[in-house]
Phi, psi and omega in degrees: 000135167314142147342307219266349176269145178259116187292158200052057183262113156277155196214104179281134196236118193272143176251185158287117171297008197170285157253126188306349140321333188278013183254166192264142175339288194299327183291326201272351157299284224275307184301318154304344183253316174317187193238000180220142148249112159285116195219145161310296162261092179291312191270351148292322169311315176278348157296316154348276161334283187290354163269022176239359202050025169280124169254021194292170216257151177229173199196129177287149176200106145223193180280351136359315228211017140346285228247332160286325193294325190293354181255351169284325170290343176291292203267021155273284193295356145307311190299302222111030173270174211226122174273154188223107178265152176210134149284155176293008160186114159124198166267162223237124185094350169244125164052022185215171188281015194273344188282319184305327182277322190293322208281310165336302192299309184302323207279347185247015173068043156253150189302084151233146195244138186251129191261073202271164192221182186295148132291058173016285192324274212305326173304311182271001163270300202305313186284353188262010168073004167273120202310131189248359145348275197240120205204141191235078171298124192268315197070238184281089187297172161254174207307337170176186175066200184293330191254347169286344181268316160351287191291337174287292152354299217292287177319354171296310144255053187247152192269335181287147165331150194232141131219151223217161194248159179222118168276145162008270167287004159262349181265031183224025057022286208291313186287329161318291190300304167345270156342306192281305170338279174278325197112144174282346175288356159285137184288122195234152169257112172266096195258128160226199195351055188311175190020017182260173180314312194259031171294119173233149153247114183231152198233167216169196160253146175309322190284314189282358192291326188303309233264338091044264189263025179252010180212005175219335178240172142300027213346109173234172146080144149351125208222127169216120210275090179261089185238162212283169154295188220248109165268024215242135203245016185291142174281144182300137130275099177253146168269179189277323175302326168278002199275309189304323166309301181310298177339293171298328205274296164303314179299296154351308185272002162102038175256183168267193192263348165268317177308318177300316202298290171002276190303282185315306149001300201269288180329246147353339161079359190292170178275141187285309183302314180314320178285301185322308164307331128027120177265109194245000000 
């Protein structure tokens, strides 16, 4: 084991969203020394590995196979041993199943240290001419039905920047539901193969981004998504079981229960105690 490493350690390892340059002196350190590597795709990972000359041993964690693997991975690093979770592009723990392990490690007083690296959201933000202030990661909406109009709604009105991640064959669904949500007249960034050959960024209104890929184009390649905030001051209207979701919902991603009431606070004009009480 390295020196440099601490045992019974998990170690979040930012990889390349693309070109394999973006990765770090430490990550390719830290990745050679562990004694596990945990990856989403051992077999994307190990092209990774074999173009750095890394052997450390890989071991699957994705969301499939989450909740049986994690407790085998829990009592390695009980033993002492020492892991490197990655994902297939990006840090580990964004829009992927690593917040169940990170949040399992902290809860069982094992050590983790994050190793950072590029981000899709943030790389596609910096570039997008979009106020980069104040800024709100969505990641993935879902996928249909009351909690995907739900969450568009919700998103309707927020003033901060939005970015949300898409695949390919979801993105003109997706640019739809915008549209009708927010308006086609907002302006959005469309980031795809970010740091690849074929990186582009393009930019618009929601209508033309449609009108884009239903008559000119194909939707290919990883799609991330920068739309402006609401410049618009309406107060949020929630019933209270949706007040209790948001709620619940913020908390989940790891504010406290004053800081969500807060935020909702703001949103919504409710008194920040009222919400707070809230039996969730």
């Amino acid at each position: 084991m390295s020196k440099d490493l601490k045992p019974g350690t998990l170690y979040l390892v930012g990889t390349p969203i693309g070109n394999l340059e973006d990765i770090t002196f430490r990550a390719i350190g830290i990745l050679q020394a562990v004694d596990l590597i945990a990856a989403e795709d051992t077999r994307h990972t190990g092209k990774l590995l074999q173009h750095f000359q890394i052997a450390a041993p890989q071991i699957s964690y994705y969301e499939h196979n989450k909740r049986s693997r994690q407790e085998e991975l829990l009592a390695r690093l009980q033993k002492g041993e020492t892991i490197a979770l990655v994902t297939d592009a990006g840090m580990p723990g964004i829009s992927d199943p690593g917040y169940e392990l990170v949040k399992a490690c902290i809860d069982a007083g094992i050590s983790v240290i994050p190793i950072p690296g590029v981000t899709a959201a943030v790389t596609a933000l910096a570039a997008s001419g979009l106020p980069t202030d104040r800024f709100v990661f969505e990641g993935f909406l879902p996928i249909k039905g009351k909690e995907r109009r739900d969450r568009l709604n919700f998103l309707k009105h927020e003033t901060r920047t939005l970015i949300l991640y898409e695949a390919p064959h979801r993105l003109l669904e997706t640019l739809s539901d915008l549209a009708s949500v927010l308006g086609e007249n907002r302006q959005i960034v469309l980031a795809r193969e970010l740091t690849k050959v074929h990186e582009e960024f393009w930019r618009g209104t929601i209508r033309d981004a449609i009108a884009l890929y239903t008559t000119n184009r194909e939707p290919k390649g990883e799609f991330t998504l920068v739309v402006a905030g609401t410049q618009t001051q309406e107060n949020l209207i929630l019933s209270e079981e949706e007040l209790k979701t948001e709620l619940r919902r913020l908390i989940e991603q790891g504010m406290t229960r004053s800081q969500a009431s807060r935020q909702l606070a703001q949103l919504t004009n409710i008194p920040r105690r009222q919400i707070y009480d809230l039996e969730i």
